[in-house]
JSON list of C-alpha atoms and ligand atoms in Angstrom, two decimals:
[
{"chain": "A", "resi": 29, "resn": "MET", "atom": "CA", "xyz": [0.09, -0.04, 0.03]},
{"chain": "A", "resi": 30, "resn": "VAL", "atom": "CA", "xyz": [1.21, 3.48, -0.66]},
{"chain": "A", "resi": 31, "resn": "LYS", "atom": "CA", "xyz": [1.69, 5.74, 1.93]},
{"chain": "A", "resi": 32, "resn": "ILE", "atom": "CA", "xyz": [0.85, 9.48, 1.69]},
{"chain": "A", "resi": 33, "resn": "ALA", "atom": "CA", "xyz": [1.84, 12.14, 3.58]},
{"chain": "A", "resi": 34, "resn": "VAL", "atom": "CA", "xyz": [-0.29, 15.22, 3.26]},
{"chain": "A", "resi": 35, "resn": "PHE", "atom": "CA", "xyz": [0.76, 19.04, 3.44]},
{"chain": "A", "resi": 36, "resn": "ALA", "atom": "CA", "xyz": [-1.63, 21.91, 4.63]},
{"chain": "A", "resi": 37, "resn": "SER", "atom": "CA", "xyz": [-1.46, 25.11, 6.55]},
{"chain": "A", "resi": 38, "resn": "GLY", "atom": "CA", "xyz": [-5.12, 25.76, 6.38]},
{"chain": "A", "resi": 39, "resn": "GLN", "atom": "CA", "xyz": [-8.87, 25.15, 6.37]},
{"chain": "A", "resi": 40, "resn": "GLY", "atom": "CA", "xyz": [-7.90, 21.59, 4.68]},
{"chain": "A", "resi": 41, "resn": "SER", "atom": "CA", "xyz": [-10.70, 20.82, 2.43]},
{"chain": "A", "resi": 42, "resn": "ASN", "atom": "CA", "xyz": [-8.53, 18.91, 0.13]},
{"chain": "A", "resi": 43, "resn": "PHE", "atom": "CA", "xyz": [-6.98, 17.23, 3.11]},
{"chain": "A", "resi": 44, "resn": "GLN", "atom": "CA", "xyz": [-10.32, 15.93, 3.96]},
{"chain": "A", "resi": 45, "resn": "ALA", "atom": "CA", "xyz": [-11.07, 14.85, 0.36]},
{"chain": "A", "resi": 46, "resn": "LEU", "atom": "CA", "xyz": [-7.72, 13.11, 0.22]},
{"chain": "A", "resi": 47, "resn": "ALA", "atom": "CA", "xyz": [-8.67, 12.07, 4.10]},
{"chain": "A", "resi": 48, "resn": "ASP", "atom": "CA", "xyz": [-12.12, 10.43, 2.68]},
{"chain": "A", "resi": 49, "resn": "ALA", "atom": "CA", "xyz": [-11.13, 8.88, -0.42]},
{"chain": "A", "resi": 50, "resn": "ALA", "atom": "CA", "xyz": [-8.83, 6.79, 0.84]},
{"chain": "A", "resi": 51, "resn": "ALA", "atom": "CA", "xyz": [-11.10, 5.91, 3.99]},
{"chain": "A", "resi": 52, "resn": "ALA", "atom": "CA", "xyz": [-13.56, 4.73, 0.96]},
{"chain": "A", "resi": 53, "resn": "GLY", "atom": "CA", "xyz": [-10.99, 2.74, -1.09]},
{"chain": "A", "resi": 54, "resn": "ARG", "atom": "CA", "xyz": [-11.09, 5.63, -3.45]},
{"chain": "A", "resi": 55, "resn": "LEU", "atom": "CA", "xyz": [-7.45, 6.54, -3.63]},
{"chain": "A", "resi": 56, "resn": "GLY", "atom": "CA", "xyz": [-5.59, 3.76, -5.69]},
{"chain": "A", "resi": 57, "resn": "GLY", "atom": "CA", "xyz": [-4.81, 1.72, -2.92]},
{"chain": "A", "resi": 58, "resn": "ALA", "atom": "CA", "xyz": [-3.04, 4.22, -1.01]},
{"chain": "A", "resi": 59, "resn": "SER", "atom": "CA", "xyz": [-3.42, 5.64, 3.09]},
{"chain": "A", "resi": 60, "resn": "VAL", "atom": "CA", "xyz": [-2.86, 8.62, 3.88]},
{"chain": "A", "resi": 61, "resn": "GLU", "atom": "CA", "xyz": [-0.35, 8.38, 6.82]},
{"chain": "A", "resi": 62, "resn": "LEU", "atom": "CA", "xyz": [0.48, 11.61, 8.00]},
{"chain": "A", "resi": 63, "resn": "LEU", "atom": "CA", "xyz": [-0.86, 15.34, 7.96]},
{"chain": "A", "resi": 64, "resn": "VAL", "atom": "CA", "xyz": [2.45, 18.01, 7.70]},
{"chain": "A", "resi": 65, "resn": "CYS", "atom": "CA", "xyz": [1.64, 21.09, 9.14]},
{"chain": "A", "resi": 66, "resn": "ASP", "atom": "CA", "xyz": [3.31, 24.61, 9.53]},
{"chain": "A", "resi": 67, "resn": "LYS", "atom": "CA", "xyz": [0.31, 26.21, 11.10]},
{"chain": "A", "resi": 68, "resn": "PRO", "atom": "CA", "xyz": [-0.45, 24.81, 14.78]},
{"chain": "A", "resi": 69, "resn": "GLU", "atom": "CA", "xyz": [-3.73, 26.91, 15.17]},
{"chain": "A", "resi": 70, "resn": "ALA", "atom": "CA", "xyz": [-4.56, 25.65, 11.61]},
{"chain": "A", "resi": 71, "resn": "PRO", "atom": "CA", "xyz": [-8.52, 24.01, 11.01]},
{"chain": "A", "resi": 72, "resn": "VAL", "atom": "CA", "xyz": [-6.78, 21.35, 8.96]},
{"chain": "A", "resi": 73, "resn": "ILE", "atom": "CA", "xyz": [-5.25, 19.78, 12.20]},
{"chain": "A", "resi": 74, "resn": "LYS", "atom": "CA", "xyz": [-8.76, 19.35, 13.74]},
{"chain": "A", "resi": 75, "resn": "ARG", "atom": "CA", "xyz": [-10.18, 17.33, 10.33]},
{"chain": "A", "resi": 76, "resn": "ALA", "atom": "CA", "xyz": [-6.59, 15.25, 10.62]},
{"chain": "A", "resi": 77, "resn": "GLU", "atom": "CA", "xyz": [-7.55, 14.30, 14.82]},
{"chain": "A", "resi": 78, "resn": "ALA", "atom": "CA", "xyz": [-10.80, 13.57, 13.63]},
{"chain": "A", "resi": 79, "resn": "ALA", "atom": "CA", "xyz": [-10.02, 11.04, 11.37]},
{"chain": "A", "resi": 80, "resn": "GLY", "atom": "CA", "xyz": [-7.35, 9.45, 13.17]},
{"chain": "A", "resi": 81, "resn": "ILE", "atom": "CA", "xyz": [-4.20, 10.86, 10.93]},
{"chain": "A", "resi": 82, "resn": "ASP", "atom": "CA", "xyz": [-0.95, 11.81, 12.44]},
{"chain": "A", "resi": 83, "resn": "THR", "atom": "CA", "xyz": [0.28, 15.00, 12.49]},
{"chain": "A", "resi": 84, "resn": "PHE", "atom": "CA", "xyz": [3.55, 16.65, 12.34]},
{"chain": "A", "resi": 85, "resn": "VAL", "atom": "CA", "xyz": [3.18, 20.38, 13.17]},
{"chain": "A", "resi": 86, "resn": "PHE", "atom": "CA", "xyz": [5.89, 22.56, 13.91]},
{"chain": "A", "resi": 87, "resn": "ARG", "atom": "CA", "xyz": [6.41, 26.56, 13.56]},
{"chain": "A", "resi": 88, "resn": "PRO", "atom": "CA", "xyz": [8.89, 27.59, 11.23]},
{"chain": "A", "resi": 89, "resn": "LYS", "atom": "CA", "xyz": [10.24, 30.77, 13.19]},
{"chain": "A", "resi": 90, "resn": "GLU", "atom": "CA", "xyz": [11.63, 27.93, 15.68]},
{"chain": "A", "resi": 91, "resn": "TYR", "atom": "CA", "xyz": [13.84, 26.65, 13.19]},
{"chain": "A", "resi": 92, "resn": "ALA", "atom": "CA", "xyz": [16.95, 28.19, 11.52]},
{"chain": "A", "resi": 93, "resn": "SER", "atom": "CA", "xyz": [16.38, 28.10, 8.09]},
{"chain": "A", "resi": 94, "resn": "ARG", "atom": "CA", "xyz": [13.81, 26.16, 5.39]},
{"chain": "A", "resi": 95, "resn": "GLU", "atom": "CA", "xyz": [16.24, 23.62, 4.99]},
{"chain": "A", "resi": 96, "resn": "ALA", "atom": "CA", "xyz": [16.05, 23.38, 9.19]},
{"chain": "A", "resi": 97, "resn": "TYR", "atom": "CA", "xyz": [12.72, 22.09, 8.90]},
{"chain": "A", "resi": 98, "resn": "GLU", "atom": "CA", "xyz": [12.42, 19.93, 5.74]},
{"chain": "A", "resi": 99, "resn": "ALA", "atom": "CA", "xyz": [15.12, 17.57, 7.20]},
{"chain": "A", "resi": 100, "resn": "GLU", "atom": "CA", "xyz": [13.37, 17.06, 10.24]},
{"chain": "A", "resi": 101, "resn": "ILE", "atom": "CA", "xyz": [10.17, 16.64, 7.80]},
{"chain": "A", "resi": 102, "resn": "ALA", "atom": "CA", "xyz": [12.52, 14.43, 5.71]},
{"chain": "A", "resi": 103, "resn": "ALA", "atom": "CA", "xyz": [13.60, 12.04, 8.59]},
{"chain": "A", "resi": 104, "resn": "GLU", "atom": "CA", "xyz": [9.87, 11.57, 9.63]},
{"chain": "A", "resi": 105, "resn": "LEU", "atom": "CA", "xyz": [8.73, 11.00, 6.14]},
{"chain": "A", "resi": 106, "resn": "GLU", "atom": "CA", "xyz": [11.30, 8.37, 5.66]},
{"chain": "A", "resi": 107, "resn": "LYS", "atom": "CA", "xyz": [10.59, 6.62, 9.13]},
{"chain": "A", "resi": 108, "resn": "ARG", "atom": "CA", "xyz": [7.15, 6.27, 8.32]},
{"chain": "A", "resi": 109, "resn": "GLY", "atom": "CA", "xyz": [8.16, 4.84, 4.57]},
{"chain": "A", "resi": 110, "resn": "ILE", "atom": "CA", "xyz": [6.16, 7.83, 2.91]},
{"chain": "A", "resi": 111, "resn": "GLU", "atom": "CA", "xyz": [6.36, 7.50, -0.79]},
{"chain": "A", "resi": 112, "resn": "LEU", "atom": "CA", "xyz": [4.08, 10.47, -2.19]},
{"chain": "A", "resi": 113, "resn": "ILE", "atom": "CA", "xyz": [3.27, 13.66, -0.97]},
{"chain": "A", "resi": 114, "resn": "ALA", "atom": "CA", "xyz": [0.47, 16.03, -1.78]},
{"chain": "A", "resi": 115, "resn": "LEU", "atom": "CA", "xyz": [0.21, 19.70, -1.53]},
{"chain": "A", "resi": 116, "resn": "ALA", "atom": "CA", "xyz": [-2.82, 20.70, -0.46]},
{"chain": "A", "resi": 117, "resn": "GLY", "atom": "CA", "xyz": [-2.90, 24.31, 0.70]},
{"chain": "A", "resi": 118, "resn": "TYR", "atom": "CA", "xyz": [0.75, 24.60, 1.89]},
{"chain": "A", "resi": 119, "resn": "MET", "atom": "CA", "xyz": [1.97, 28.14, 2.15]},
{"chain": "A", "resi": 120, "resn": "ARG", "atom": "CA", "xyz": [5.33, 27.34, 1.94]},
{"chain": "A", "resi": 121, "resn": "LEU", "atom": "CA", "xyz": [8.23, 27.26, -0.82]},
{"chain": "A", "resi": 122, "resn": "ILE", "atom": "CA", "xyz": [9.57, 23.64, -0.82]},
{"chain": "A", "resi": 123, "resn": "THR", "atom": "CA", "xyz": [13.32, 23.50, -1.00]},
{"chain": "A", "resi": 124, "resn": "SER", "atom": "CA", "xyz": [15.55, 20.40, -2.38]},
{"chain": "A", "resi": 125, "resn": "VAL", "atom": "CA", "xyz": [15.94, 19.13, 1.07]},
{"chain": "A", "resi": 126, "resn": "LEU", "atom": "CA", "xyz": [12.38, 17.48, 0.43]},
{"chain": "A", "resi": 127, "resn": "VAL", "atom": "CA", "xyz": [11.96, 17.95, -3.58]},
{"chain": "A", "resi": 128, "resn": "LYS", "atom": "CA", "xyz": [15.18, 15.91, -4.43]},
{"chain": "A", "resi": 129, "resn": "PRO", "atom": "CA", "xyz": [14.19, 12.59, -2.25]},
{"chain": "A", "resi": 130, "resn": "TYR", "atom": "CA", "xyz": [10.25, 13.09, -3.86]},
{"chain": "A", "resi": 131, "resn": "GLU", "atom": "CA", "xyz": [11.83, 14.21, -7.06]},
{"chain": "A", "resi": 132, "resn": "GLY", "atom": "CA", "xyz": [8.18, 13.33, -9.53]},
{"chain": "A", "resi": 133, "resn": "ARG", "atom": "CA", "xyz": [6.66, 12.04, -6.26]},
{"chain": "A", "resi": 134, "resn": "MET", "atom": "CA", "xyz": [5.40, 15.21, -4.60]},
{"chain": "A", "resi": 135, "resn": "LEU", "atom": "CA", "xyz": [2.29, 17.14, -6.31]},
{"chain": "A", "resi": 136, "resn": "ASN", "atom": "CA", "xyz": [0.43, 20.35, -5.51]},
{"chain": "A", "resi": 137, "resn": "ILE", "atom": "CA", "xyz": [-3.19, 21.74, -6.29]},
{"chain": "A", "resi": 138, "resn": "HIS", "atom": "CA", "xyz": [-3.43, 25.13, -7.56]},
{"chain": "A", "resi": 139, "resn": "PRO", "atom": "CA", "xyz": [-6.73, 27.46, -7.63]},
{"chain": "A", "resi": 140, "resn": "SER", "atom": "CA", "xyz": [-6.13, 28.92, -11.83]},
{"chain": "A", "resi": 141, "resn": "LEU", "atom": "CA", "xyz": [-4.99, 27.18, -14.95]},
{"chain": "A", "resi": 142, "resn": "LEU", "atom": "CA", "xyz": [-1.07, 27.55, -14.78]},
{"chain": "A", "resi": 143, "resn": "PRO", "atom": "CA", "xyz": [0.99, 29.16, -15.96]},
{"chain": "A", "resi": 144, "resn": "ALA", "atom": "CA", "xyz": [-1.88, 31.89, -15.09]},
{"chain": "A", "resi": 145, "resn": "PHE", "atom": "CA", "xyz": [-2.03, 33.16, -11.47]},
{"chain": "A", "resi": 146, "resn": "PRO", "atom": "CA", "xyz": [0.85, 31.66, -9.54]},
{"chain": "A", "resi": 147, "resn": "GLY", "atom": "CA", "xyz": [1.69, 32.31, -6.15]},
{"chain": "A", "resi": 148, "resn": "LYS", "atom": "CA", "xyz": [-0.54, 33.97, -3.21]},
{"chain": "A", "resi": 149, "resn": "ASP", "atom": "CA", "xyz": [-4.49, 34.17, -4.21]},
{"chain": "A", "resi": 150, "resn": "ALA", "atom": "CA", "xyz": [-4.92, 33.21, -7.23]},
{"chain": "A", "resi": 151, "resn": "ILE", "atom": "CA", "xyz": [-9.12, 33.48, -7.40]},
{"chain": "A", "resi": 152, "resn": "GLY", "atom": "CA", "xyz": [-8.33, 36.91, -6.32]},
{"chain": "A", "resi": 153, "resn": "GLN", "atom": "CA", "xyz": [-5.47, 37.36, -9.00]},
{"chain": "A", "resi": 154, "resn": "ALA", "atom": "CA", "xyz": [-8.11, 36.10, -11.81]},
{"chain": "A", "resi": 155, "resn": "LEU", "atom": "CA", "xyz": [-11.30, 37.99, -10.64]},
{"chain": "A", "resi": 156, "resn": "ASP", "atom": "CA", "xyz": [-8.99, 41.48, -10.97]},
{"chain": "A", "resi": 157, "resn": "TYR", "atom": "CA", "xyz": [-7.80, 40.51, -13.89]},
{"chain": "A", "resi": 158, "resn": "GLY", "atom": "CA", "xyz": [-11.16, 40.24, -15.47]},
{"chain": "A", "resi": 159, "resn": "VAL", "atom": "CA", "xyz": [-10.74, 36.64, -16.86]},
{"chain": "A", "resi": 160, "resn": "LYS", "atom": "CA", "xyz": [-13.44, 34.96, -18.13]},
{"chain": "A", "resi": 161, "resn": "CYS", "atom": "CA", "xyz": [-12.08, 31.79, -17.50]},
{"chain": "A", "resi": 162, "resn": "THR", "atom": "CA", "xyz": [-10.13, 30.33, -14.74]},
{"chain": "A", "resi": 163, "resn": "GLY", "atom": "CA", "xyz": [-9.41, 26.49, -13.26]},
{"chain": "A", "resi": 164, "resn": "ILE", "atom": "CA", "xyz": [-7.48, 24.48, -10.97]},
{"chain": "A", "resi": 165, "resn": "THR", "atom": "CA", "xyz": [-4.16, 22.69, -11.93]},
{"chain": "A", "resi": 166, "resn": "VAL", "atom": "CA", "xyz": [-2.78, 19.57, -10.32]},
{"chain": "A", "resi": 167, "resn": "HIS", "atom": "CA", "xyz": [1.37, 19.91, -11.17]},
{"chain": "A", "resi": 168, "resn": "LEU", "atom": "CA", "xyz": [4.67, 18.51, -9.93]},
{"chain": "A", "resi": 169, "resn": "VAL", "atom": "CA", "xyz": [6.91, 20.07, -7.44]},
{"chain": "A", "resi": 170, "resn": "ASP", "atom": "CA", "xyz": [10.16, 21.46, -8.53]},
{"chain": "A", "resi": 171, "resn": "GLY", "atom": "CA", "xyz": [11.27, 24.11, -5.87]},
{"chain": "A", "resi": 172, "resn": "GLY", "atom": "CA", "xyz": [9.85, 26.95, -8.20]},
{"chain": "A", "resi": 173, "resn": "MET", "atom": "CA", "xyz": [6.57, 29.04, -7.18]},
{"chain": "A", "resi": 174, "resn": "ASP", "atom": "CA", "xyz": [4.00, 27.00, -8.93]},
{"chain": "A", "resi": 175, "resn": "THR", "atom": "CA", "xyz": [5.94, 25.68, -11.76]},
{"chain": "A", "resi": 176, "resn": "GLY", "atom": "CA", "xyz": [6.47, 22.17, -12.09]},
{"chain": "A", "resi": 177, "resn": "ALA", "atom": "CA", "xyz": [4.82, 20.01, -14.64]},
{"chain": "A", "resi": 178, "resn": "VAL", "atom": "CA", "xyz": [1.35, 19.80, -15.42]},
{"chain": "A", "resi": 179, "resn": "VAL", "atom": "CA", "xyz": [-0.67, 16.46, -14.24]},
{"chain": "A", "resi": 180, "resn": "ALA", "atom": "CA", "xyz": [-4.37, 17.55, -14.69]},
{"chain": "A", "resi": 181, "resn": "GLN", "atom": "CA", "xyz": [-6.38, 20.49, -14.81]},
{"chain": "A", "resi": 182, "resn": "LEU", "atom": "CA", "xyz": [-10.02, 21.87, -15.19]},
{"chain": "A", "resi": 183, "resn": "PRO", "atom": "CA", "xyz": [-11.71, 25.23, -16.68]},
{"chain": "A", "resi": 184, "resn": "ILE", "atom": "CA", "xyz": [-14.19, 26.91, -15.01]},
{"chain": "A", "resi": 185, "resn": "ALA", "atom": "CA", "xyz": [-16.25, 29.77, -16.29]},
{"chain": "A", "resi": 186, "resn": "ILE", "atom": "CA", "xyz": [-16.37, 32.56, -14.27]},
{"chain": "A", "resi": 187, "resn": "GLU", "atom": "CA", "xyz": [-19.77, 34.16, -14.88]},
{"chain": "A", "resi": 188, "resn": "ALA", "atom": "CA", "xyz": [-20.97, 37.78, -14.58]},
{"chain": "A", "resi": 189, "resn": "GLU", "atom": "CA", "xyz": [-22.84, 37.19, -11.52]},
{"chain": "A", "resi": 190, "resn": "ASP", "atom": "CA", "xyz": [-20.22, 35.56, -9.88]},
{"chain": "A", "resi": 191, "resn": "THR", "atom": "CA", "xyz": [-18.65, 36.93, -6.42]},
{"chain": "A", "resi": 192, "resn": "ARG", "atom": "CA", "xyz": [-15.37, 35.55, -4.89]},
{"chain": "A", "resi": 193, "resn": "GLU", "atom": "CA", "xyz": [-17.53, 33.36, -2.52]},
{"chain": "A", "resi": 194, "resn": "SER", "atom": "CA", "xyz": [-19.16, 31.58, -5.34]},
{"chain": "A", "resi": 195, "resn": "LEU", "atom": "CA", "xyz": [-16.41, 31.29, -7.41]},
{"chain": "A", "resi": 196, "resn": "GLU", "atom": "CA", "xyz": [-14.05, 30.06, -4.84]},
{"chain": "A", "resi": 197, "resn": "ALA", "atom": "CA", "xyz": [-16.79, 27.32, -3.68]},
{"chain": "A", "resi": 198, "resn": "ARG", "atom": "CA", "xyz": [-17.13, 25.92, -7.54]},
{"chain": "A", "resi": 199, "resn": "ILE", "atom": "CA", "xyz": [-13.38, 25.83, -7.12]},
{"chain": "A", "resi": 200, "resn": "HIS", "atom": "CA", "xyz": [-13.22, 23.49, -4.11]},
{"chain": "A", "resi": 201, "resn": "ALA", "atom": "CA", "xyz": [-15.70, 22.07, -5.46]},
{"chain": "A", "resi": 202, "resn": "ALA", "atom": "CA", "xyz": [-13.69, 20.80, -8.41]},
{"chain": "A", "resi": 203, "resn": "GLU", "atom": "CA", "xyz": [-10.57, 20.73, -6.37]},
{"chain": "A", "resi": 204, "resn": "THR", "atom": "CA", "xyz": [-12.27, 18.30, -4.21]},
{"chain": "A", "resi": 205, "resn": "LYS", "atom": "CA", "xyz": [-13.21, 15.96, -6.89]},
{"chain": "A", "resi": 206, "resn": "LEU", "atom": "CA", "xyz": [-9.72, 16.09, -9.32]},
{"chain": "A", "resi": 207, "resn": "TYR", "atom": "CA", "xyz": [-7.01, 15.82, -6.50]},
{"chain": "A", "resi": 208, "resn": "PRO", "atom": "CA", "xyz": [-8.09, 12.61, -5.31]},
{"chain": "A", "resi": 209, "resn": "GLU", "atom": "CA", "xyz": [-8.14, 11.11, -8.71]},
{"chain": "A", "resi": 210, "resn": "VAL", "atom": "CA", "xyz": [-5.12, 12.45, -9.63]},
{"chain": "A", "resi": 211, "resn": "VAL", "atom": "CA", "xyz": [-3.45, 10.65, -6.44]},
{"chain": "A", "resi": 212, "resn": "ALA", "atom": "CA", "xyz": [-5.15, 7.65, -7.40]},
{"chain": "A", "resi": 213, "resn": "VAL", "atom": "CA", "xyz": [-3.55, 7.26, -10.60]},
{"chain": "A", "resi": 214, "resn": "PHE", "atom": "CA", "xyz": [0.07, 8.26, -9.30]},
{"chain": "A", "resi": 215, "resn": "ALA", "atom": "CA", "xyz": [-0.89, 5.80, -6.28]},
{"chain": "A", "resi": 216, "resn": "GLU", "atom": "CA", "xyz": [-1.43, 3.22, -8.99]},
{"chain": "A", "resi": 217, "resn": "LYS", "atom": "CA", "xyz": [1.82, 4.10, -10.99]},
{"chain": "A", "resi": 218, "resn": "ARG", "atom": "CA", "xyz": [-0.23, 4.71, -13.86]},
{"chain": "A", "resi": 219, "resn": "VAL", "atom": "CA", "xyz": [2.12, 8.07, -14.69]},
{"chain": "A", "resi": 220, "resn": "SER", "atom": "CA", "xyz": [4.90, 8.49, -16.77]},
{"chain": "A", "resi": 221, "resn": "VAL", "atom": "CA", "xyz": [6.92, 12.02, -16.83]},
{"chain": "A", "resi": 222, "resn": "GLU", "atom": "CA", "xyz": [9.42, 13.08, -19.63]},
{"chain": "A", "resi": 223, "resn": "GLY", "atom": "CA", "xyz": [10.86, 16.71, -19.07]},
{"chain": "A", "resi": 224, "resn": "ARG", "atom": "CA", "xyz": [7.35, 18.87, -18.73]},
{"chain": "A", "resi": 225, "resn": "LYS", "atom": "CA", "xyz": [5.12, 16.19, -20.29]},
{"chain": "A", "resi": 226, "resn": "VAL", "atom": "CA", "xyz": [3.37, 13.97, -18.21]},
{"chain": "A", "resi": 227, "resn": "SER", "atom": "CA", "xyz": [1.08, 11.27, -19.35]},
{"chain": "A", "resi": 228, "resn": "ILE", "atom": "CA", "xyz": [-1.99, 9.11, -17.44]},
{"chain": "A", "resi": 229, "resn": "ALA", "atom": "CA", "xyz": [-2.35, 5.60, -18.74]},
{"chain": "A", "resi": 230, "resn": "GLY", "atom": "CA", "xyz": [-5.59, 5.05, -19.55]},
{"chain": "A", "resi": 231, "resn": "ARG", "atom": "CA", "xyz": [-6.67, 8.49, -19.05]},
{"chain": "B", "resi": 12, "resn": "GRF", "atom": "C1", "xyz": [-7.18, 25.43, -2.60]},
{"chain": "B", "resi": 12, "resn": "GRF", "atom": "O1", "xyz": [-7.80, 26.30, -3.32]},
{"chain": "B", "resi": 12, "resn": "GRF", "atom": "C2", "xyz": [-5.39, 24.77, -3.09]},
{"chain": "B", "resi": 12, "resn": "GRF", "atom": "O2", "xyz": [-5.74, 24.85, -4.35]},
{"chain": "B", "resi": 12, "resn": "GRF", "atom": "C3", "xyz": [-4.80, 25.97, -2.62]},
{"chain": "B", "resi": 12, "resn": "GRF", "atom": "O3", "xyz": [-5.13, 26.51, -1.61]},
{"chain": "B", "resi": 12, "resn": "GRF", "atom": "C4", "xyz": [-6.59, 25.94, -1.05]},
{"chain": "B", "resi": 12, "resn": "GRF", "atom": "C5", "xyz": [-6.47, 25.19, -0.04]},
{"chain": "B", "resi": 12, "resn": "GRF", "atom": "O4", "xyz": [-7.61, 24.51, 0.29]},
{"chain": "B", "resi": 12, "resn": "GRF", "atom": "N1", "xyz": [-3.42, 25.43, -2.72]},
{"chain": "B", "resi": 12, "resn": "GRF", "atom": "P1", "xyz": [-7.74, 23.91, 1.75]},
{"chain": "B", "resi": 12, "resn": "GRF", "atom": "O5", "xyz": [-7.19, 24.18, 2.85]},
{"chain": "B", "resi": 12, "resn": "GRF", "atom": "O6", "xyz": [-8.02, 22.71, 1.58]},
{"chain": "B", "resi": 12, "resn": "GRF", "atom": "O7", "xyz": [-9.61, 23.98, 2.16]}
]
């Protein structure tokens, strides 16, 4: 069974979707073993506790560098035999300490059609720009800000009557459906990566 760690900093709707999919046997036979969280007060921690999933919670300010806390995370992941990482609203850049050992095995979900609107508040960026279509992207993590190879994308139309809340709700609904599907195909090892080209067998 493929063991997964989810990294999150906030509400955790994507964490919940992954945990639920694993519990229902819809995650390609993978299990969510660990939540890694950089915010001790984040609501996602309560979700992990309710689901009976272990947590590794840390305060970045207590470490000398990003590399220092990532080394601790890497040791924790190794100890638990984690094969795949799913970033789900983890609001920190990742260094080579984690990118290297998990190259091709670390995913992120981002609420825009990358390469449009990388970084923080992608939904607000799309609304401010006035685009008529935004969407969601699942991509591999390469150490840049939302720059890794694209694995899956879904477009979402922005309607004239949309508010931030209504658009965000549609984006979250799409994310919580797509992310478990993509993690499942990784867990089933149906993915091949050549440079920026990611292909999924049978999809
Ligand atoms: C999601 O929109 C995700 O795309 C982005 O951060 C948000 C996290 O939401 N990276 P949640 O914590 O999963 O509810």
